[in-house]
């Protein structure tokens, strides 16, 4: 490994961490200076992340051995490249959006300090070479995002913060038990196929499968697996850039990423396939897919509706991964990429409406499509992708998950296919009931909108962010075939 390769990962982690820390120690009061500093840090980190994706280091980098077998170490592999690629593309656009959105809020310097530091922590999760490093940065992620969830520091925000930390701490305890058993029966390094020692694990298979489920539910807190999802809708009280960060880019994807790591790199599919551990993982994923869609359909608060939609779609990914085949994993990763783009657009549209009109409930939105056509056009495009209408990538990712399930001769696989169909139908209902009234209000609703002639599109930064994201969603959709091939190739290295 060259010196340049060795320095890329630490630089991508430390640059936003230290840059955000500087803002905490010495708040930048002048908005122009602060925005230039934050965008510089973000673009530099994304450039480093892009370099890691395009020119991945050939060997792992061990920085600090704390105890025999417990080492802070970093590497890149196929799974890293997918997660890091999503983050590197979406984070700068989220920052651009945040500049305008947060200009209406207080505590901007504190907000951007933690927002920037979170980027470095997510890079650390993506590049972790073992479960100990992953767990370390996973816990840092909770600490960095807690002030963002509680940004308003009023009643609802404090309640959401308490809920978030309690759920996260409980999940961390379960995940730690899983980590201890992996250490006892193997190594913590990420090894394709599993890092457990076959000799040491022999005779303890049932125990290890039970321990895997502790890890699944532990990391499943951030992946919003039912019944551990409750923190996610509550966290929608946070500023919209934080909601997008939680629901589309960093936190929930970190939970998915951690589950994929322990499934395919620690415990291994050979141990789990055909066992009660696989059926429990698949069963809870099926239930959460439908539960999230039903709850989303019931919600009248727009951000909470989108939050429950996230609960459902995260379990689409886990459902694909629970098949424990190459086809299932590549389908899961495809949906992870597609959902990230579509969901961040939807949250940003909700935030734009809130900024411009103060409206946050669905019954308040009819007619606004005529006042904010760009915002609701973006919302419509992302909704079609989320529902799974061809040619959007959401259709192909759901199709791929269904195909992976069909290849499994089991009742739960059939239930999984049924869950996908029912959820897609409900997704159509809860998204269309926002879109149609926005563009085609009743006469009374239209008169109410006309009475508020001041309603207009948001500023250029929010509009630019939405346009860039819609273009990105179209690029992902129309390049879905080569993207699927690339993901299948990466997955081939794992299975």
Short mmCIF file of C-alpha atoms in Angstrom, two decimals:
data_model
loop_
_atom_site.label_atom_id
_atom_site.label_comp_id
_atom_site.label_asym_id
_atom_site.label_seq_id
_atom_site.Cartn_x
_atom_site.Cartn_y
_atom_site.Cartn_z
CA UNK A 1 0.00 0.00 0.00
CA UNK A 2 1.40 3.40 -0.97
CA UNK A 3 1.58 6.27 1.51
CA UNK A 4 -1.12 8.12 -0.44
CA UNK A 5 -3.48 5.13 -0.33
CA UNK A 6 -2.84 4.71 3.39
CA UNK A 7 -3.70 8.34 4.09
CA UNK A 8 -6.98 8.53 2.14
CA UNK A 9 -9.24 6.86 4.71
CA UNK A 10 -7.91 8.69 7.81
CA UNK A 11 -8.07 11.97 5.90
CA UNK A 12 -11.69 11.37 4.86
CA UNK A 13 -12.62 10.64 8.48
CA UNK A 14 -10.58 13.29 10.27
CA UNK A 15 -11.17 16.22 7.92
CA UNK A 16 -14.89 16.65 8.70
CA UNK A 17 -14.47 15.56 12.32
CA UNK A 18 -11.77 18.14 13.04
CA UNK A 19 -13.37 20.78 10.82
CA UNK A 20 -16.68 20.40 12.65
CA UNK A 21 -14.87 20.39 15.99
CA UNK A 22 -13.26 23.71 15.13
CA UNK A 23 -16.73 25.17 14.58
CA UNK A 24 -17.82 23.96 18.00
CA UNK A 25 -14.79 25.49 19.70
CA UNK A 26 -14.86 28.71 17.66
CA UNK A 27 -18.34 29.31 16.21
CA UNK A 28 -18.32 31.09 12.87
CA UNK A 29 -20.82 33.91 13.31
CA UNK A 30 -20.67 35.29 9.79
CA UNK A 31 -22.97 33.20 7.62
CA UNK A 32 -20.94 33.57 4.42
CA UNK A 33 -17.72 32.45 6.09
CA UNK A 34 -19.46 29.53 7.81
CA UNK A 35 -21.10 28.32 4.62
CA UNK A 36 -17.83 28.52 2.69
CA UNK A 37 -16.06 26.54 5.43
CA UNK A 38 -18.73 23.84 5.62
CA UNK A 39 -18.99 23.42 1.85
CA UNK A 40 -15.19 23.28 1.52
CA UNK A 41 -15.00 20.51 4.14
CA UNK A 42 -17.90 18.64 2.53
CA UNK A 43 -16.56 18.80 -1.01
CA UNK A 44 -13.07 17.81 0.12
CA UNK A 45 -14.46 14.82 2.04
CA UNK A 46 -16.59 13.77 -0.93
CA UNK A 47 -13.53 14.06 -3.18
CA UNK A 48 -11.58 11.80 -0.83
CA UNK A 49 -14.51 9.38 -0.71
CA UNK A 50 -14.69 9.38 -4.52
CA UNK A 51 -10.96 8.61 -4.65
CA UNK A 52 -11.56 5.65 -2.34
CA UNK A 53 -14.38 4.41 -4.57
CA UNK A 54 -12.38 4.78 -7.78
CA UNK A 55 -9.00 3.73 -6.39
CA UNK A 56 -9.69 1.51 -3.37
CA UNK A 57 -6.65 0.70 -1.19
CA UNK A 58 -5.42 -2.83 -1.72
CA UNK A 59 -4.78 -3.62 1.96
CA UNK A 60 -6.34 -2.88 5.31
CA UNK A 61 -4.90 -0.11 7.44
CA UNK A 62 -4.51 -0.88 11.18
CA UNK A 63 -4.17 2.29 13.23
CA UNK A 64 -4.33 1.25 16.88
CA UNK A 65 -4.44 -2.11 18.61
CA UNK A 66 -6.27 -1.43 21.87
CA UNK A 67 -6.28 -5.07 23.02
CA UNK A 68 -5.42 -8.35 21.30
CA UNK A 69 -8.06 -8.78 18.62
CA UNK A 70 -9.53 -5.29 19.18
CA UNK A 71 -7.99 -3.00 16.58
CA UNK A 72 -9.13 0.20 14.96
CA UNK A 73 -8.62 -0.75 11.32
CA UNK A 74 -9.96 0.38 7.97
CA UNK A 75 -10.32 -1.07 4.49
CA UNK A 76 -12.51 -0.86 1.42
CA UNK A 77 -14.48 -3.63 -0.26
CA UNK A 78 -17.60 -3.93 -2.39
CA UNK A 79 -19.98 -3.10 0.44
CA UNK A 80 -17.88 -0.07 1.40
CA UNK A 81 -17.97 1.28 -2.13
CA UNK A 82 -21.78 1.14 -2.31
CA UNK A 83 -22.38 2.89 1.02
CA UNK A 84 -19.57 5.41 0.50
CA UNK A 85 -20.74 6.18 -3.03
CA UNK A 86 -24.28 6.97 -1.83
CA UNK A 87 -23.00 9.21 0.95
CA UNK A 88 -20.43 11.05 -1.20
CA UNK A 89 -23.04 11.90 -3.84
CA UNK A 90 -25.84 13.01 -1.54
CA UNK A 91 -24.03 14.84 1.27
CA UNK A 92 -22.89 17.96 -0.68
CA UNK A 93 -26.40 18.40 -2.09
CA UNK A 94 -27.84 18.07 1.42
CA UNK A 95 -25.43 20.75 2.65
CA UNK A 96 -26.45 23.13 -0.16
CA UNK A 97 -30.11 22.61 0.77
CA UNK A 98 -29.33 23.10 4.46
CA UNK A 99 -27.80 26.54 3.94
CA UNK A 100 -31.13 27.99 2.88
CA UNK A 101 -33.32 25.89 5.16
CA UNK A 102 -31.32 26.66 8.31
CA UNK A 103 -31.26 30.40 7.57
CA UNK A 104 -34.80 30.35 9.02
CA UNK A 105 -33.61 28.55 12.18
CA UNK A 106 -31.43 29.36 15.19
CA UNK A 107 -28.14 27.79 16.30
CA UNK A 108 -26.79 27.46 12.76
CA UNK A 109 -23.15 27.19 13.79
CA UNK A 110 -23.85 24.36 16.25
CA UNK A 111 -26.04 22.62 13.68
CA UNK A 112 -23.44 22.67 10.91
CA UNK A 113 -20.67 21.64 13.31
CA UNK A 114 -22.44 18.40 14.19
CA UNK A 115 -23.76 17.95 10.64
CA UNK A 116 -20.19 18.09 9.34
CA UNK A 117 -18.77 15.83 12.05
CA UNK A 118 -21.42 13.25 11.25
CA UNK A 119 -20.01 12.97 7.72
CA UNK A 120 -16.64 11.85 9.10
CA UNK A 121 -18.29 9.31 11.40
CA UNK A 122 -20.28 7.82 8.51
CA UNK A 123 -17.09 7.44 6.48
CA UNK A 124 -15.59 5.60 9.46
CA UNK A 125 -18.54 3.19 9.50
CA UNK A 126 -18.29 2.60 5.76
CA UNK A 127 -14.54 1.92 5.87
CA UNK A 128 -14.42 -0.17 9.06
CA UNK A 129 -12.36 -3.33 8.57
CA UNK A 130 -13.76 -5.18 11.57
CA UNK A 131 -16.77 -5.27 13.88
CA UNK A 132 -14.96 -3.43 16.69
CA UNK A 133 -14.21 -0.42 14.45
CA UNK A 134 -17.75 -0.51 13.08
CA UNK A 135 -19.21 -0.56 16.59
CA UNK A 136 -16.95 2.30 17.73
CA UNK A 137 -18.06 4.62 14.93
CA UNK A 138 -21.63 3.38 15.17
CA UNK A 139 -21.76 4.69 18.73
CA UNK A 140 -20.11 7.95 17.68
CA UNK A 141 -22.89 8.32 15.12
CA UNK A 142 -25.48 8.33 17.91
CA UNK A 143 -23.55 10.99 19.82
CA UNK A 144 -23.10 13.22 16.76
CA UNK A 145 -26.70 13.01 15.59
CA UNK A 146 -28.36 13.41 19.01
CA UNK A 147 -27.76 17.21 19.08
CA UNK A 148 -29.21 17.39 15.56
CA UNK A 149 -32.37 15.56 16.57
CA UNK A 150 -32.71 17.86 19.62
CA UNK A 151 -31.76 20.99 17.72
CA UNK A 152 -34.88 22.98 18.64
CA UNK A 153 -34.30 22.18 22.35
CA UNK A 154 -38.02 22.47 23.10
CA UNK A 155 -40.48 19.88 24.42
CA UNK A 156 -41.03 17.70 21.36
CA UNK A 157 -37.38 17.83 20.36
CA UNK A 158 -36.20 16.88 23.85
CA UNK A 159 -38.68 14.00 23.93
CA UNK A 160 -37.51 12.80 20.52
CA UNK A 161 -33.89 13.03 21.68
CA UNK A 162 -34.55 10.99 24.81
CA UNK A 163 -36.38 8.39 22.77
CA UNK A 164 -33.57 8.26 20.21
CA UNK A 165 -30.83 7.80 22.81
CA UNK A 166 -32.76 5.16 24.78
CA UNK A 167 -33.51 3.11 21.68
CA UNK A 168 -29.93 3.51 20.45
CA UNK A 169 -28.38 2.52 23.79
CA UNK A 170 -30.62 -0.54 24.04
CA UNK A 171 -29.70 -1.58 20.53
CA UNK A 172 -26.02 -0.98 21.22
CA UNK A 173 -26.19 -3.32 24.22
CA UNK A 174 -27.64 -6.14 22.10
CA UNK A 175 -25.09 -5.51 19.33
CA UNK A 176 -22.26 -5.60 21.88
CA UNK A 177 -23.32 -9.07 23.05
CA UNK A 178 -23.19 -10.19 19.43
CA UNK A 179 -19.70 -8.68 19.06
CA UNK A 180 -18.47 -10.50 22.20
CA UNK A 181 -19.56 -13.88 20.85
CA UNK A 182 -17.98 -13.27 17.45
CA UNK A 183 -14.74 -12.45 19.28
CA UNK A 184 -15.07 -15.63 21.37
CA UNK A 185 -15.73 -17.98 18.44
CA UNK A 186 -13.69 -16.36 15.70
CA UNK A 187 -12.20 -13.01 14.77
CA UNK A 188 -13.79 -9.59 14.45
CA UNK A 189 -12.29 -8.95 11.01
CA UNK A 190 -14.75 -8.82 8.12
CA UNK A 191 -14.18 -12.02 6.15
CA UNK A 192 -16.40 -12.79 3.12
CA UNK A 193 -18.39 -15.87 4.04
CA UNK A 194 -17.97 -15.41 7.79
CA UNK A 195 -15.23 -14.85 10.36
CA UNK A 196 -16.23 -17.59 12.84
CA UNK A 197 -13.73 -20.38 13.43
CA UNK A 198 -15.44 -23.60 12.22
CA UNK A 199 -13.65 -25.68 14.85
CA UNK A 200 -14.56 -23.38 17.74
CA UNK A 201 -18.13 -22.93 16.51
CA UNK A 202 -18.80 -26.66 16.08
CA UNK A 203 -21.47 -27.78 18.54
CA UNK A 204 -22.50 -24.18 19.32
CA UNK A 205 -24.49 -23.48 16.15
CA UNK A 206 -27.84 -22.91 17.89
CA UNK A 207 -26.27 -20.53 20.39
CA UNK A 208 -24.53 -18.55 17.65
CA UNK A 209 -27.72 -18.29 15.61
CA UNK A 210 -29.49 -16.89 18.66
CA UNK A 211 -26.64 -14.43 19.21
CA UNK A 212 -26.88 -13.37 15.56
CA UNK A 213 -30.50 -12.39 16.19
CA UNK A 214 -29.36 -10.20 19.09
CA UNK A 215 -27.04 -8.43 16.67
CA UNK A 216 -29.78 -8.20 14.06
CA UNK A 217 -32.19 -6.52 16.45
CA UNK A 218 -29.42 -4.47 18.07
CA UNK A 219 -28.29 -2.91 14.82
CA UNK A 220 -31.91 -3.12 13.68
CA UNK A 221 -32.76 -0.20 15.95
CA UNK A 222 -31.19 2.24 13.49
CA UNK A 223 -32.58 0.17 10.62
CA UNK A 224 -36.05 0.72 12.20
CA UNK A 225 -37.08 -2.95 12.38
CA UNK A 226 -40.42 -3.40 14.14
CA UNK A 227 -40.87 -3.13 17.13
CA UNK A 228 -37.68 -1.05 17.49
CA UNK A 229 -38.73 1.60 14.98
CA UNK A 230 -40.44 4.04 17.37
CA UNK A 231 -37.63 6.59 17.53
CA UNK A 232 -37.68 7.25 13.78
CA UNK A 233 -41.12 8.90 13.35
CA UNK A 234 -40.54 10.86 16.58
CA UNK A 235 -37.26 12.20 15.20
CA UNK A 236 -39.18 13.88 12.35
CA UNK A 237 -39.54 16.93 14.63
CA UNK A 238 -35.90 17.73 13.80
CA UNK A 239 -35.10 20.23 11.02
CA UNK A 240 -35.74 18.74 7.59
CA UNK A 241 -32.04 18.36 6.64
CA UNK A 242 -31.67 16.21 9.75
CA UNK A 243 -34.76 14.19 8.83
CA UNK A 244 -33.25 13.55 5.41
CA UNK A 245 -29.93 12.65 7.03
CA UNK A 246 -31.66 10.21 9.39
CA UNK A 247 -34.12 8.71 6.91
CA UNK A 248 -32.23 8.60 3.63
CA UNK A 249 -28.47 8.94 3.88
CA UNK A 250 -26.60 8.22 7.08
CA UNK A 251 -28.24 6.78 10.17
CA UNK A 252 -30.72 4.27 8.77
CA UNK A 253 -28.31 3.14 6.06
CA UNK A 254 -25.66 2.69 8.76
CA UNK A 255 -28.04 0.28 10.53
CA UNK A 256 -28.62 -1.64 7.29
CA UNK A 257 -24.89 -1.65 6.58
CA UNK A 258 -24.08 -3.08 10.01
CA UNK A 259 -26.65 -5.87 9.61
CA UNK A 260 -25.20 -6.77 6.22
CA UNK A 261 -21.73 -6.88 7.76
CA UNK A 262 -22.59 -9.27 10.58
CA UNK A 263 -24.74 -11.43 8.28
CA UNK A 264 -22.33 -11.90 5.42
CA UNK A 265 -18.93 -11.19 7.01
CA UNK A 266 -19.14 -12.38 10.64
CA UNK A 267 -21.71 -15.15 11.15
CA UNK A 268 -21.87 -16.17 7.49
CA UNK A 269 -24.73 -17.50 5.39
CA UNK A 270 -23.55 -21.11 5.74
CA UNK A 271 -24.44 -20.97 9.45
CA UNK A 272 -27.68 -19.03 9.03
CA UNK A 273 -29.35 -20.34 5.88
CA UNK A 274 -32.32 -22.62 6.52
CA UNK A 275 -32.20 -22.00 10.28
CA UNK A 276 -34.60 -20.27 12.66
CA UNK A 277 -32.29 -17.23 12.54
CA UNK A 278 -32.99 -16.73 8.83
CA UNK A 279 -36.73 -17.25 9.31
CA UNK A 280 -36.89 -14.73 12.15
CA UNK A 281 -34.95 -12.16 10.11
CA UNK A 282 -37.18 -12.72 7.09
CA UNK A 283 -40.39 -12.78 9.13
CA UNK A 284 -39.73 -9.50 10.95
CA UNK A 285 -38.67 -7.89 7.69
CA UNK A 286 -41.93 -8.99 6.01
CA UNK A 287 -44.03 -7.67 8.85
CA UNK A 288 -42.18 -4.34 8.99
CA UNK A 289 -42.63 -3.82 5.24
CA UNK A 290 -46.41 -3.98 5.60
CA UNK A 291 -46.60 -2.31 9.03
CA UNK A 292 -44.64 0.73 7.85
CA UNK A 293 -46.84 1.12 4.78
CA UNK A 294 -50.08 0.84 6.78
CA UNK A 295 -48.88 3.39 9.34
CA UNK A 296 -47.70 5.72 6.59
CA UNK A 297 -51.13 5.57 4.95
CA UNK A 298 -52.73 6.54 8.27
CA UNK A 299 -50.47 9.54 8.98
CA UNK A 300 -51.71 13.05 8.17
CA UNK A 301 -48.44 14.76 9.11
CA UNK A 302 -46.34 14.75 5.93
CA UNK A 303 -42.92 14.15 7.50
CA UNK A 304 -44.28 11.42 9.75
CA UNK A 305 -45.91 9.79 6.71
CA UNK A 306 -42.50 9.81 4.99
CA UNK A 307 -40.87 8.52 8.18
CA UNK A 308 -43.11 5.44 8.28
CA UNK A 309 -42.47 5.00 4.58
CA UNK A 310 -38.78 4.79 5.47
CA UNK A 311 -39.56 2.14 8.10
CA UNK A 312 -41.20 0.07 5.37
CA UNK A 313 -38.54 0.56 2.70
CA UNK A 314 -35.63 -0.24 4.99
CA UNK A 315 -37.16 -3.65 5.53
CA UNK A 316 -37.41 -4.10 1.75
CA UNK A 317 -33.60 -4.03 1.88
CA UNK A 318 -33.44 -6.41 4.83
CA UNK A 319 -35.95 -8.72 3.15
CA UNK A 320 -33.66 -9.01 0.14
CA UNK A 321 -30.64 -9.55 2.37
CA UNK A 322 -32.48 -12.20 4.41
CA UNK A 323 -32.64 -14.48 1.36
CA UNK A 324 -28.87 -14.86 1.89
CA UNK A 325 -28.03 -15.39 -1.75
CA UNK A 326 -26.04 -13.28 -4.17
CA UNK A 327 -29.23 -12.29 -5.99
CA UNK A 328 -30.88 -11.24 -2.73
CA UNK A 329 -27.92 -9.14 -1.59
CA UNK A 330 -27.45 -7.36 -4.93
CA UNK A 331 -31.20 -6.60 -5.00
CA UNK A 332 -30.99 -5.23 -1.46
CA UNK A 333 -28.09 -2.94 -2.38
CA UNK A 334 -29.93 -1.71 -5.47
CA UNK A 335 -32.95 -0.78 -3.37
CA UNK A 336 -30.68 0.87 -0.82
CA UNK A 337 -29.31 3.18 -3.53
CA UNK A 338 -32.71 3.86 -5.14
CA UNK A 339 -34.52 4.51 -1.86
CA UNK A 340 -31.80 6.88 -0.62
CA UNK A 341 -32.23 9.16 -3.63
CA UNK A 342 -36.03 9.08 -3.75
CA UNK A 343 -36.52 9.57 -0.02
CA UNK A 344 -34.14 12.52 0.31
CA UNK A 345 -36.08 14.27 -2.50
CA UNK A 346 -39.38 13.69 -0.70
CA UNK A 347 -38.11 15.05 2.60
CA UNK A 348 -36.55 18.05 0.90
CA UNK A 349 -39.86 18.80 -0.82
CA UNK A 350 -41.66 18.58 2.53
CA UNK A 351 -39.08 20.97 3.98
CA UNK A 352 -39.48 23.42 1.10
CA UNK A 353 -43.24 23.52 1.67
CA UNK A 354 -42.73 24.05 5.40
CA UNK A 355 -40.24 26.88 4.77
CA UNK A 356 -42.48 28.70 2.33
CA UNK A 357 -45.95 28.13 3.77
CA UNK A 358 -45.58 26.81 7.31
CA UNK A 359 -47.85 23.91 6.33
CA UNK A 360 -46.93 20.41 7.43
CA UNK A 361 -50.16 18.42 7.37
CA UNK A 362 -51.43 16.70 4.23
CA UNK A 363 -54.90 18.26 4.41
CA UNK A 364 -53.18 21.68 4.18
CA UNK A 365 -51.43 20.93 0.87
CA UNK A 366 -54.21 20.93 -1.79
CA UNK A 367 -53.57 23.53 -4.49
CA UNK A 368 -49.96 24.18 -3.54
CA UNK A 369 -48.76 22.36 -6.65
CA UNK A 370 -49.87 25.42 -8.63
CA UNK A 371 -47.88 27.78 -6.39
CA UNK A 372 -44.82 25.56 -6.07
CA UNK A 373 -44.76 23.58 -9.34
CA UNK A 374 -41.05 22.68 -9.22
CA UNK A 375 -41.29 21.36 -5.67
CA UNK A 376 -44.33 19.22 -6.36
CA UNK A 377 -42.98 18.04 -9.70
CA UNK A 378 -39.92 16.76 -7.83
CA UNK A 379 -42.20 15.24 -5.20
CA UNK A 380 -44.19 13.49 -7.95
CA UNK A 381 -41.09 12.10 -9.66
CA UNK A 382 -39.71 10.75 -6.38
CA UNK A 383 -43.12 9.33 -5.46
CA UNK A 384 -43.31 7.40 -8.73
CA UNK A 385 -39.88 5.98 -7.99
CA UNK A 386 -40.87 5.06 -4.44
CA UNK A 387 -44.07 3.37 -5.61
CA UNK A 388 -42.10 1.43 -8.19
CA UNK A 389 -43.44 2.71 -11.50
CA UNK A 390 -41.26 1.84 -14.55
CA UNK A 391 -38.81 3.13 -15.68
CA UNK A 392 -37.79 4.39 -12.23
CA UNK A 393 -35.18 2.40 -10.32
CA UNK A 394 -37.65 1.62 -7.54
CA UNK A 395 -39.48 -0.75 -9.86
CA UNK A 396 -36.34 -2.68 -10.77
CA UNK A 397 -35.07 -2.95 -7.19
CA UNK A 398 -38.43 -4.29 -5.99
CA UNK A 399 -38.57 -6.65 -8.97
CA UNK A 400 -35.08 -7.93 -8.13
CA UNK A 401 -36.05 -8.53 -4.48
CA UNK A 402 -39.17 -10.41 -5.59
CA UNK A 403 -37.11 -12.53 -8.00
CA UNK A 404 -34.68 -13.41 -5.22
CA UNK A 405 -37.59 -14.42 -2.98
CA UNK A 406 -39.21 -16.53 -5.70
CA UNK A 407 -36.01 -18.57 -5.86
CA UNK A 408 -36.60 -19.72 -2.27
CA UNK A 409 -39.04 -22.60 -1.78
CA UNK A 410 -40.47 -21.56 1.57
CA UNK A 411 -43.76 -20.13 2.90
CA UNK A 412 -41.95 -17.03 4.21
CA UNK A 413 -40.60 -16.31 0.75
CA UNK A 414 -44.17 -16.37 -0.56
CA UNK A 415 -45.19 -14.11 2.32
CA UNK A 416 -42.35 -11.78 1.36
CA UNK A 417 -43.65 -11.48 -2.20
CA UNK A 418 -47.15 -10.79 -0.87
CA UNK A 419 -45.74 -8.13 1.47
CA UNK A 420 -44.00 -6.42 -1.45
CA UNK A 421 -47.20 -6.33 -3.51
CA UNK A 422 -49.36 -5.05 -0.64
CA UNK A 423 -46.78 -2.45 0.34
CA UNK A 424 -46.48 -1.19 -3.25
CA UNK A 425 -50.27 -0.78 -3.39
CA UNK A 426 -50.32 1.13 -0.09
CA UNK A 427 -47.36 3.26 -1.20
CA UNK A 428 -49.37 4.26 -4.25
CA UNK A 429 -52.28 5.25 -2.02
CA UNK A 430 -50.34 7.32 0.49
CA UNK A 431 -48.27 9.15 -2.14
CA UNK A 432 -51.04 9.78 -4.69
CA UNK A 433 -53.30 11.26 -1.99
CA UNK A 434 -50.67 13.98 -1.58
CA UNK A 435 -49.93 14.57 -5.27
CA UNK A 436 -53.44 14.68 -6.81
CA UNK A 437 -54.97 17.31 -4.45
CA UNK A 438 -51.79 19.41 -4.73
CA UNK A 439 -52.31 19.81 -8.48
CA UNK A 440 -56.10 19.32 -8.74
CA UNK A 441 -57.75 20.91 -5.69
CA UNK A 442 -61.46 21.40 -5.24
CA UNK A 443 -62.86 24.88 -5.88
CA UNK A 444 -62.92 25.66 -2.17
CA UNK A 445 -59.33 24.47 -1.69
CA UNK A 446 -58.20 26.49 -4.71
CA UNK A 447 -59.82 29.64 -3.35
CA UNK A 448 -57.94 29.17 -0.06
CA UNK A 449 -54.65 28.95 -1.93
CA UNK A 450 -55.46 32.02 -4.03
CA UNK A 451 -56.06 33.91 -0.81
CA UNK A 452 -52.36 33.34 -0.04
CA UNK A 453 -50.80 34.88 -3.14
CA UNK A 454 -47.43 35.14 -1.39
CA UNK A 455 -46.82 31.40 -1.61
CA UNK A 456 -43.91 30.87 -4.02
CA UNK A 457 -41.06 28.44 -4.65
CA UNK A 458 -38.18 28.33 -2.20
CA UNK A 459 -34.86 30.07 -2.91
CA UNK A 460 -32.29 29.09 -5.50
CA UNK A 461 -30.30 26.76 -3.24
CA UNK A 462 -33.28 24.58 -2.33
CA UNK A 463 -34.45 24.60 -5.95
CA UNK A 464 -30.97 23.68 -7.18
CA UNK A 465 -30.71 20.84 -4.68
CA UNK A 466 -34.06 19.44 -5.83
CA UNK A 467 -33.15 19.66 -9.52
CA UNK A 468 -29.80 17.96 -8.92
CA UNK A 469 -31.45 15.17 -6.96
CA UNK A 470 -34.15 14.57 -9.57
CA UNK A 471 -31.46 14.41 -12.27
CA UNK A 472 -29.53 11.96 -10.08
CA UNK A 473 -32.66 9.81 -9.61
CA UNK A 474 -33.16 9.75 -13.39
CA UNK A 475 -29.52 8.84 -13.93
CA UNK A 476 -29.82 5.96 -11.46
CA UNK A 477 -33.06 4.83 -13.10
CA UNK A 478 -31.81 4.86 -16.67
CA UNK A 479 -28.46 3.32 -15.71
CA UNK A 480 -30.08 0.60 -13.63
CA UNK A 481 -28.85 -2.22 -15.89
CA UNK A 482 -25.11 -1.42 -15.61
CA UNK A 483 -25.61 -0.55 -11.94
CA UNK A 484 -27.20 -3.95 -11.31
CA UNK A 485 -24.33 -5.66 -13.13
CA UNK A 486 -21.78 -3.75 -11.06
CA UNK A 487 -23.55 -4.68 -7.83
CA UNK A 488 -23.74 -8.34 -8.88
CA UNK A 489 -20.00 -8.26 -9.55
CA UNK A 490 -19.30 -6.79 -6.13
CA UNK A 491 -21.58 -9.31 -4.46
CA UNK A 492 -19.78 -12.12 -6.29
CA UNK A 493 -16.70 -11.28 -4.25
CA UNK A 494 -18.67 -11.79 -1.02
CA UNK A 495 -20.66 -14.96 -1.65
#
